[in-house]
Coordinates of C-alpha atoms and ligand atoms in Angstrom, one line a residue:
X1 CA 0.0 0.0 0.0
X2 CA 1.9 3.0 -1.2
X3 CA -0.3 5.8 0.0
X4 CA -2.2 4.7 3.1
X5 CA -3.3 7.0 5.9
X6 CA -4.6 5.5 9.1
X7 CA -6.7 7.7 11.4
X8 CA -7.1 6.5 15.0
X9 CA -10.0 8.1 16.9
X10 CA -9.2 8.7 20.6
X11 CA -10.9 11.9 21.5
X12 CA -13.9 10.5 23.4
X13 CA -14.2 10.7 27.1
X14 CA -14.9 7.1 28.1
X15 CA -16.9 8.3 31.0
X16 CA -18.3 4.8 31.8
X17 CA -14.8 3.7 32.9
X18 CA -15.3 6.1 35.9
X19 CA -11.6 6.7 36.0
X20 CA -9.0 9.5 36.2
X21 CA -7.1 7.5 33.6
X22 CA -8.4 8.0 30.0
X23 CA -10.2 5.0 28.6
X24 CA -7.7 4.2 25.8
X25 CA -4.8 4.3 28.3
X26 CA -6.2 1.5 30.4
X27 CA -3.9 -1.5 30.2
X28 CA -4.8 -4.9 28.9
X29 CA -2.3 -7.7 28.5
X30 CA 0.5 -5.4 29.4
X31 CA -0.2 -2.6 26.9
X32 CA -2.6 0.3 26.8
X33 CA -5.7 -0.3 24.7
X34 CA -4.5 2.2 22.2
X35 CA -1.1 0.6 22.3
X36 CA -2.6 -2.6 20.9
X37 CA -4.4 -0.7 18.2
X38 CA -1.2 1.2 17.2
X39 CA 0.7 -2.1 17.1
X40 CA -1.9 -3.5 14.6
X41 CA -1.7 -0.2 12.6
X42 CA 2.1 -0.3 12.5
X43 CA 2.0 -3.9 11.1
X44 CA 0.3 -2.5 8.0
X45 CA 3.2 0.0 7.4
X46 CA 1.0 3.0 6.6
X47 CA 2.4 6.1 5.0
X48 CA 1.1 8.2 7.8
X49 CA -0.9 7.8 11.0
X50 CA -3.1 10.5 12.5
X51 CA -4.4 10.2 16.0
X52 CA -7.4 12.4 17.0
X53 CA -7.1 13.4 20.7
X54 CA -9.4 15.6 22.8
X55 CA -10.4 14.5 26.3
X56 CA -7.3 14.4 28.6
X57 CA -5.1 14.9 25.6
X58 CA -2.2 15.8 27.9
X59 CA -2.3 12.1 28.9
X60 CA -3.1 10.6 25.6
X61 CA -1.0 12.7 23.2
X62 CA 2.4 12.0 24.8
X63 CA 1.6 8.3 25.2
X64 CA 0.8 8.0 21.5
X65 CA 4.0 9.8 20.5
X66 CA 5.9 7.6 22.8
X67 CA 4.7 4.5 21.1
X68 CA 4.7 6.0 17.6
X69 CA 7.0 9.0 17.3
X70 CA 6.0 9.7 13.7
X71 CA 2.2 9.9 14.4
X72 CA 0.5 13.2 13.7
X73 CA -1.7 14.4 16.6
X74 CA -4.9 16.2 15.6
X75 CA -6.7 18.0 18.4
X76 CA -10.5 17.9 18.5
X77 CA -11.6 20.4 21.1
X78 CA -15.2 19.3 21.3
X79 CA -16.4 15.8 20.5
X80 CA -18.9 16.7 17.8
X81 CA -18.9 13.2 16.2
X82 CA -16.8 10.8 14.3
X83 CA -17.3 12.8 11.0
X84 CA -16.0 15.9 12.7
X85 CA -13.0 14.0 14.2
X86 CA -12.0 12.7 10.8
X87 CA -12.3 16.1 9.2
X88 CA -9.9 17.5 11.7
X89 CA -7.6 14.6 11.1
X90 CA -7.6 15.1 7.4
X91 CA -6.9 18.8 7.8
X92 CA -4.0 18.1 10.3
X93 CA -2.3 15.6 8.0
X94 CA -3.1 17.4 4.7
X95 CA -4.1 14.0 3.2
X96 CA -5.9 14.4 -0.1
X97 CA -5.0 11.2 -2.0
X98 CA -4.6 7.5 -1.5
X99 CA -6.5 5.3 0.9
X100 CA -7.7 6.3 4.4
X101 CA -8.5 3.8 7.1
X102 CA -10.4 5.0 10.2
X103 CA -10.2 3.0 13.4
X104 CA -11.0 3.5 17.0
X105 CA -8.4 3.6 19.8
X106 CA -10.3 1.2 22.1
X107 CA -10.3 -2.2 20.2
X108 CA -7.3 -4.0 21.8
X109 CA -7.9 -7.3 20.0
X110 CA -7.5 -5.8 16.6
X111 CA -4.8 -7.6 14.5
X112 CA -2.6 -6.1 11.8
X113 CA -3.4 -8.9 9.4
X114 CA -7.1 -8.0 9.5
X115 CA -6.5 -4.4 8.8
X116 CA -4.1 -5.3 6.0
X117 CA -6.6 -7.7 4.4
X118 CA -9.4 -5.1 4.7
X119 CA -7.3 -2.3 3.1
X120 CA -6.2 -4.6 0.3
X121 CA -9.7 -5.7 -0.5
X122 CA -10.9 -2.0 -0.4
X123 CA -8.2 -1.0 -2.9
X124 CA -8.7 -4.0 -5.2
X125 CA -12.4 -3.3 -5.4
X126 CA -11.7 0.4 -6.1
X127 CA -14.5 1.5 -3.8
X128 CA -15.3 5.0 -2.4
X129 CA -16.1 3.5 1.0
X130 CA -15.6 0.0 2.5
X131 CA -17.0 -1.0 5.9
X132 CA -15.5 -3.6 8.1
X133 CA -18.8 -5.2 9.2
X134 CA -19.6 -7.9 11.6
X135 CA -22.5 -10.0 12.8
X136 CA -23.2 -9.9 16.5
X137 CA -25.8 -11.6 18.6
X138 CA -26.8 -8.3 20.3
X139 CA -26.4 -5.4 17.8
X140 CA -27.8 -2.8 20.3
X141 CA -25.8 0.5 20.1
X142 CA -24.1 -0.2 16.8
X143 CA -24.6 1.4 13.5
X144 CA -26.6 -1.1 11.3
X145 CA -25.6 -1.9 7.7
X146 CA -28.6 -1.3 5.5
X147 CA -28.6 -3.2 2.2
X148 CA -31.0 -3.0 -0.8
X149 CA -32.7 -5.8 -2.6
X150 CA -29.6 -6.6 -4.6
X151 CA -27.7 -6.9 -1.3
X152 CA -25.6 -3.7 -1.9
X153 CA -24.9 -1.5 1.0
X154 CA -27.1 1.6 1.0
X155 CA -26.3 3.3 4.3
X156 CA -25.3 2.9 7.9
X157 CA -28.0 3.9 10.3
X158 CA -27.1 4.6 13.9
X159 CA -29.0 3.0 16.8
X160 CA -30.8 6.2 17.8
X161 CA -31.9 7.0 14.3
X162 CA -32.9 3.5 13.3
X163 CA -36.5 2.4 12.6
X164 CA -37.7 -0.7 14.6
X165 CA -37.2 -2.8 11.4
X166 CA -33.6 -1.5 11.0
X167 CA -32.9 -2.3 14.6
X168 CA -33.5 -6.0 13.7
X169 CA -30.5 -6.0 11.4
X170 CA -27.6 -7.9 13.0
X171 CA -24.9 -6.8 10.5
X172 CA -23.2 -3.9 12.2
X173 CA -20.5 -1.3 11.5
X174 CA -17.4 -2.3 13.5
X175 CA -16.3 1.3 13.4
X176 CA -13.4 0.5 11.0
X177 CA -13.9 2.1 7.6
X178 CA -11.8 2.6 4.5
X179 CA -12.1 5.5 2.1
X180 CA -10.8 6.8 -1.1
X181 CA -9.2 10.0 0.2
X182 CA -10.5 12.2 -2.7
X183 CA -14.0 11.0 -2.0
X184 CA -13.6 11.5 1.8
X185 CA -12.4 15.1 1.3
X186 CA -15.4 15.9 -0.8
X187 CA -17.9 14.1 1.5
X188 CA -16.8 15.4 4.9
X189 CA -18.2 19.0 4.4
X190 CA -21.5 17.5 3.3
X191 CA -22.1 15.6 6.5
X192 CA -24.7 17.3 8.7
X193 CA -25.4 17.0 12.3
X194 CA -29.2 16.8 11.7
X195 CA -29.8 13.5 13.6
X196 CA -30.8 12.1 17.0
X197 CA -27.5 12.8 18.6
X198 CA -26.8 16.1 17.0
X199 CA -23.4 14.8 15.9
X200 CA -21.5 14.7 12.6
X201 CA -21.6 11.0 11.8
X202 CA -18.8 9.7 9.7
X203 CA -21.1 6.8 8.8
X204 CA -23.2 9.3 6.7
X205 CA -20.4 9.2 4.2
X206 CA -21.8 5.8 3.0
X207 CA -25.1 7.4 2.0
X208 CA -23.3 10.3 0.3
X209 CA -21.2 7.9 -1.7
X210 CA -24.4 6.1 -2.9
X211 CA -25.9 9.5 -3.9
X212 CA -22.8 10.3 -5.9
X213 CA -23.2 6.9 -7.7
X214 CA -20.0 5.6 -6.2
X215 CA -19.3 2.0 -5.0
X216 CA -19.7 1.0 -1.4
X217 CA -19.0 -2.4 0.1
X218 CA -18.8 -4.2 3.3
X219 CA -16.2 -6.7 4.3
X220 CA -17.5 -9.1 6.9
X221 CA -15.0 -9.9 9.6
X222 CA -15.5 -13.5 11.0
X223 CA -13.7 -12.7 14.2
X224 CA -15.8 -9.8 15.5
X225 CA -14.0 -9.7 18.9
X226 CA -11.1 -8.0 17.1
X227 CA -13.3 -4.9 16.6
X228 CA -14.9 -4.9 20.0
X229 CA -14.3 -2.0 22.3
X230 CA -14.4 -1.8 26.1
X231 CA -16.6 1.0 27.4
X232 CA -16.5 0.0 31.1
X233 CA -14.3 -2.1 33.4
X234 CA -16.5 -5.2 33.1
X235 CA -16.0 -5.2 29.3
X236 CA -12.3 -4.4 29.8
X237 CA -12.0 -7.6 31.9
X238 CA -13.9 -9.6 29.3
X239 CA -11.7 -8.4 26.5
X240 CA -8.6 -9.0 28.8
X241 CA -9.7 -12.6 29.4
X242 CA -10.3 -13.1 25.7
X243 CA -7.0 -11.5 24.6
X244 CA -5.2 -13.7 27.2
X245 CA -6.9 -16.8 25.9
X246 CA -5.6 -15.9 22.4
X247 CA -2.1 -15.3 23.6
X248 CA -2.0 -18.5 25.7
X249 CA -3.4 -20.5 22.7
X250 CA -0.8 -19.0 20.4
X251 CA 2.1 -20.1 22.7
X252 CA 0.7 -23.6 23.1
X253 CA 0.6 -23.9 19.3
X254 CA 4.2 -22.8 19.3
X255 CA 5.2 -25.6 21.6
X256 CA 4.7 -24.3 25.2
X257 CA 2.9 -26.5 27.7
X258 CA 0.3 -24.6 29.7
X259 CA -1.3 -26.9 32.2
X260 CA -4.2 -24.5 33.1
X261 CA -4.8 -21.8 30.5
X262 CA -7.7 -20.4 32.6
X263 CA -5.3 -19.4 35.5
X264 CA -2.3 -18.5 33.3
X265 CA -1.8 -14.9 32.3
X266 CA 0.7 -14.1 29.6
X267 CA 1.1 -10.5 28.5
X268 CA 1.5 -9.4 24.8
X269 CA 5.3 -8.8 24.9
X270 CA 6.4 -12.0 26.7
X271 CA 8.6 -14.4 24.7
X272 CA 8.6 -18.1 25.4
X273 CA 10.7 -20.9 23.8
X274 CA 9.5 -24.4 22.9
X275 CA 9.1 -26.9 25.7
X276 CA 8.7 -24.3 28.3
X277 CA 6.2 -25.6 30.9
X278 CA 3.9 -23.2 32.7
X279 CA 2.1 -24.5 35.8
X280 CA -1.3 -23.2 37.1
X281 CA -1.6 -19.7 38.7
X282 CA 1.3 -18.2 36.8
X283 CA 1.5 -14.6 35.4
X284 CA 4.2 -13.7 32.9
X285 CA 4.3 -10.0 32.5
X286 CA 6.1 -7.2 30.7
X287 CA 9.1 -8.2 28.7
X288 CA 9.6 -11.5 30.4
X289 CA 11.5 -14.2 28.4
X290 CA 11.5 -17.9 29.3
X291 CA 14.0 -20.1 27.6
X292 CA 13.4 -23.7 26.5
X293 CA 12.7 -26.5 29.0
X294 CA 12.3 -24.1 31.9
X295 CA 9.4 -24.9 34.2
X296 CA 7.6 -21.9 35.8
X297 CA 5.0 -22.1 38.5
X298 CA 2.7 -23.0 40.1
X299 CA 1.6 -19.6 41.5
X300 CA 4.4 -17.5 40.1
X301 CA 4.5 -13.9 38.9
X302 CA 7.4 -12.7 36.8
X303 CA 7.6 -9.2 35.4
X304 CA 10.5 -8.3 33.0
X305 CA 12.4 -11.4 34.0
X306 CA 14.7 -13.6 32.0
X307 CA 14.5 -17.3 32.9
X308 CA 17.3 -19.5 31.5
X309 CA 16.9 -22.9 29.7
X310 CA 15.9 -25.7 32.0
X311 CA 15.6 -23.5 35.0
X312 CA 12.9 -24.2 37.6
X313 CA 11.0 -21.3 39.2
X314 CA 8.4 -22.4 41.8
X315 CA 6.0 -20.1 43.7
X316 CA 8.0 -17.0 43.1
X317 CA 7.5 -13.3 42.7
X318 CA 10.1 -11.7 40.5
X319 CA 10.8 -8.4 38.8
X320 CA 13.7 -7.4 36.6
X321 CA 15.6 -10.5 37.5
X322 CA 17.8 -12.9 35.4
X323 CA 17.8 -16.6 36.3
X324 CA 20.6 -18.7 34.7
X325 CA 20.2 -21.9 32.8
X326 CA 19.4 -25.0 35.0
X327 CA 19.0 -22.7 38.1
X328 CA 16.5 -23.4 40.8
X329 CA 14.3 -20.7 42.4
X330 CA 11.7 -21.0 45.2
X331 CA 9.4 -22.1 46.5
X332 CA 8.5 -18.8 48.1
X333 CA 11.3 -16.6 46.7
X334 CA 11.2 -12.9 46.1
X335 CA 13.5 -11.7 43.3
X336 CA 13.7 -8.0 43.2
X337 CA 15.3 -5.8 40.5
X338 CA 18.9 -6.5 39.7
X339 CA 18.9 -10.1 40.8
X340 CA 21.2 -12.2 38.6
X341 CA 21.4 -15.9 39.4
X342 CA 24.2 -17.9 37.6
X343 CA 24.0 -21.2 35.8
X344 CA 22.7 -24.0 38.1
X345 CA 22.6 -21.6 41.0
X346 CA 19.9 -21.7 43.7
X347 CA 17.7 -19.1 45.4
X348 CA 15.7 -21.2 47.7
X349 CA 12.8 -21.0 50.2
X350 CA 11.9 -17.7 51.8
X351 CA 14.8 -15.9 50.2
X352 CA 14.6 -12.2 49.1
X353 CA 17.2 -10.9 46.8
X354 CA 17.9 -7.4 45.4
X355 CA 20.7 -6.1 43.2
X356 CA 22.5 -9.3 43.8
X357 CA 24.8 -11.1 41.5
X358 CA 24.9 -14.8 42.5
X359 CA 27.5 -16.8 40.6
X360 CA 27.3 -20.1 38.7
X361 CA 26.5 -23.0 41.0
X362 CA 26.2 -20.6 44.0
X363 CA 23.4 -21.3 46.5
X364 CA 21.3 -19.3 48.9
X365 CA 19.0 -22.1 49.9
X366 CA 17.0 -20.9 53.0
X367 CA 15.4 -17.9 54.8
X368 CA 17.8 -15.2 53.7
X369 CA 18.0 -11.6 52.5
X370 CA 20.6 -10.8 49.9
X371 CA 20.7 -7.2 49.0
X372 CA 23.5 -5.3 47.1
X373 CA 25.8 -8.3 47.0
X374 CA 28.0 -10.3 44.8
X375 CA 28.4 -14.0 45.6
X376 CA 31.1 -15.9 43.7
X377 CA 30.6 -19.2 41.8
X378 CA 30.2 -22.4 43.9
X379 CA 29.7 -20.5 47.2
X380 CA 27.0 -21.7 49.6
X381 CA 25.3 -19.3 52.0
X382 CA 24.1 -20.7 55.3
X383 CA 20.4 -20.7 56.3
X384 CA 19.0 -17.5 57.8
X385 CA 21.7 -15.1 56.5
X386 CA 21.1 -11.4 56.3
X387 CA 23.1 -9.1 54.1
X388 CA 22.8 -5.9 56.1
X389 CA 23.2 -3.5 53.3
X390 CA 21.6 -0.4 54.8
X391 CA 23.2 1.6 57.6
X392 CA 20.1 3.9 57.9
X393 CA 21.5 6.4 55.5
X394 CA 23.1 4.7 52.6
X395 CA 23.3 1.3 50.9
X396 CA 26.5 -0.7 50.9
X397 CA 27.8 -3.8 49.1
X398 CA 28.9 -7.2 50.3
X399 CA 31.3 -9.2 48.1
X400 CA 31.8 -12.9 48.7
X401 CA 34.4 -14.9 46.7
X402 CA 34.3 -18.3 45.0
X403 CA 33.6 -21.5 46.8
X404 CA 33.1 -19.9 50.2
X405 CA 31.0 -21.7 52.9
X406 CA 29.2 -19.5 55.3
X407 CA 27.5 -20.7 58.5
X408 CA 23.9 -20.4 59.4
X409 CA 22.4 -17.3 60.9
X410 CA 25.2 -14.9 59.7
X411 CA 25.0 -11.2 59.3
X412 CA 27.2 -9.5 56.7
X413 CA 27.4 -5.8 57.7
X414 CA 28.2 -4.0 54.5
X415 CA 30.5 -2.8 53.2
X416 CA 32.4 -6.0 53.8
X417 CA 34.0 -8.8 51.9
X418 CA 34.8 -12.5 52.3
X419 CA 37.7 -13.9 50.2
X420 CA 37.7 -17.0 47.9
X421 CA 37.4 -20.3 49.7
X422 CA 36.8 -18.6 53.0
X423 CA 34.3 -19.6 55.7
X424 CA 32.3 -18.3 58.6
X425 CA 31.1 -20.1 61.7
X426 CA 27.4 -20.3 62.6
X427 CA 26.0 -17.1 64.1
X428 CA 28.9 -14.9 62.9
X429 CA 28.3 -11.2 62.4
X430 CA 30.9 -10.3 59.8
X431 CA 31.9 -6.6 60.3
X432 CA 35.5 -6.8 59.0
X433 CA 36.8 -8.2 55.7
X434 CA 37.7 -11.9 55.8
X435 CA 40.8 -12.9 53.8
X436 CA 40.7 -15.8 51.3
X437 CA 40.8 -19.1 53.0
X438 CA 40.2 -17.8 56.5
X439 CA 37.4 -18.9 58.9
X440 CA 35.6 -16.0 60.6
X441 CA 34.2 -16.6 64.1
X442 CA 32.6 -13.7 65.9
X443 CA 30.1 -15.3 68.3
X444 CA 31.4 -15.3 71.9
X445 CA 32.2 -18.6 73.6
X446 CA 29.3 -20.5 75.0
X447 CA 28.8 -21.0 78.7
X448 CA 26.4 -23.7 80.2
X449 CA 25.0 -22.9 83.6
X450 CA 24.3 -26.4 84.9
X451 CA 21.0 -27.0 86.7
X452 CA 19.7 -23.6 85.8
X453 CA 16.2 -24.6 84.9
X454 CA 15.5 -26.5 88.1
X455 CA 16.9 -23.8 90.3
X456 CA 15.6 -20.7 88.5
X457 CA 12.3 -22.0 87.1
X458 CA 11.0 -24.3 89.8
X459 CA 7.5 -25.7 89.3
X460 CA 7.4 -25.2 85.5
X461 CA 7.2 -27.8 82.8
X462 CA 10.7 -26.8 81.8
X463 CA 12.0 -27.6 85.3
X464 CA 10.0 -30.8 85.4
X465 CA 11.5 -32.0 82.0
X466 CA 15.0 -31.1 83.3
X467 CA 14.5 -33.1 86.5
X468 CA 13.2 -36.2 84.6
X469 CA 16.2 -36.0 82.3
X470 CA 18.6 -35.6 85.3
X471 CA 17.1 -38.6 87.1
X472 CA 17.2 -40.7 83.9
X473 CA 20.9 -39.8 83.6
X474 CA 21.7 -40.6 87.2
X475 CA 19.9 -44.0 86.9
X476 CA 22.0 -44.9 83.8
X477 CA 25.1 -43.8 85.5
X478 CA 24.5 -46.3 88.4
Ligands
UD1_1 C1 -19.6 4.4 16.2 C2 -20.2 4.4 14.8 C3 -21.1 3.1 14.7 C4 -20.4 1.9 15.0 C5 -19.7 2.0 16.4 C6 -18.7 0.8 16.6 C7 -20.5 6.7 14.1 C8 -21.4 7.8 13.9 N1 -21.0 5.6 14.6 O1 -20.6 4.6 17.1 O2 -21.7 3.0 13.4 O3 -21.2 0.8 15.0 O4 -18.9 3.2 16.4 O5 -18.2 0.9 17.9 O6 -19.3 6.8 13.7 N2 -14.7 9.9 18.8 C9 -13.9 11.0 18.6 N3 -14.5 12.2 18.5 C10 -15.8 12.4 18.5 C11 -16.6 11.2 18.6 C12 -16.0 10.0 18.8 O7 -12.7 10.9 18.6 O8 -16.3 13.5 18.3 C13 -14.0 8.6 18.9 C14 -14.4 7.9 20.2 O9 -13.4 8.2 21.2 C15 -14.3 6.4 19.9 C16 -14.8 6.4 18.4 O10 -14.6 7.7 17.9 O11 -13.0 5.9 19.9 C17 -16.2 6.0 18.3 O12 -17.0 6.9 18.9 P1 -18.3 6.5 19.7 O13 -18.9 7.8 20.3 O14 -18.0 5.4 20.6 O15 -19.2 6.0 18.5 P2 -20.4 5.0 18.6 O16 -21.7 5.7 19.1 O17 -20.0 3.8 19.4
CA2 CA1 -18.3 3.1 20.8

């Protein structure tokens, strides 16, 4: 398509969302609604894209430019109808020739391929206007496609202006239309607002084309969900579920095992490799990538994470974390931004990590916090270890070398380091650097006060247990 203009309408208020966020900016499958539409539009490689903004354009305009820097923004101060909006768009872009497609900004299931096929059919048929139409079980609220006895499209009649007979028609205007630009330029000034809503209906261009003796046609889309918009949050959730179902199905067709599609959520920009296994209750969000043979879930949420081949991530919450090939994470791990786990490494149960580089084969198996740290390859961190990175004012780093072995219940008071092959005893609070190969011991020597329970806690169960044990011991000693 060498001269294609796409106009995306996004000036309406979307009051039924009851939100301070503009309707088309509400997210669905990890992108804004209009983000999905722009993605489909970009796939058609149009010559130019014009977005009509009005309501809350300080929110909507920058978002559109962010996603599509070359888009032209046309401002519609008052929402006087789709015909008025398109007129403003045509003036803003200076388009007078080629093909013009008009779409709405709130149809997140729209696919580029459908737009492309529609535009191609419109151009091949050399029509003045083409309508992407659909058949719906409940056509209420839509513009109806009125055909004559020959079956040719005569007009689009809006709900409020339709006769009872016309309201029976179940072929509807999806809201996506294609025009010959020259015809559109001539038709727009001829559209009046003399109708039930007092708006300039773009759909009146169909009747005008017929009066001019020009060709009009409708291209029925099988998959009407692609043209469905969300007007309130219930519809947004419905479309979200349907879009998710489509995304999950696509990944299954590409070789991913999804045990329970109904409880698996995969956002639009996630990338999965073949033979990945996703267990129930898993959400893969943002730019998450999961490499082949990795198993994720159950009950795991990963946002912008990279999971290596063959890794296992169980009951985990992760964000901006990288997990190496064959590594193990969870159950009940919290991977915060900047976590990097090496090949075959382990971040185990009730472990929180943040800005932590954990080397190949290194393990943090149990009940630990690892923040602002580097742990060398093959090192094992004892259960219940805290990397005390925060002194109340600033964050500091802990560096632990290769093949170190640290005892349970240690505290590393950063900034501090432990050399290669070094160790620590259980309960050590490491405040000073430990050289390579040394064992750090900081806990004070243990004292046992014999008979303490019986003398200091007489009459308690503790004292009673102590007495029984003592008598048992005395008996064996006899
Ligand atoms: C419109 C169509 C109807 C179609 C339906 C599909 C017209 C007159 N009617 O009706 O035939 O079946 O869509 O959903 O076109 N907008 C603006 N500026 C305006 C008015 C609307 O940008 O002045 C935008 C809205 O933000 C929305 C889109 O255009 O994205 C459609 O407008 P809306 O008011 O929802 O039209 P409908 O009454 O649903
Ligand atoms: Ca609508």
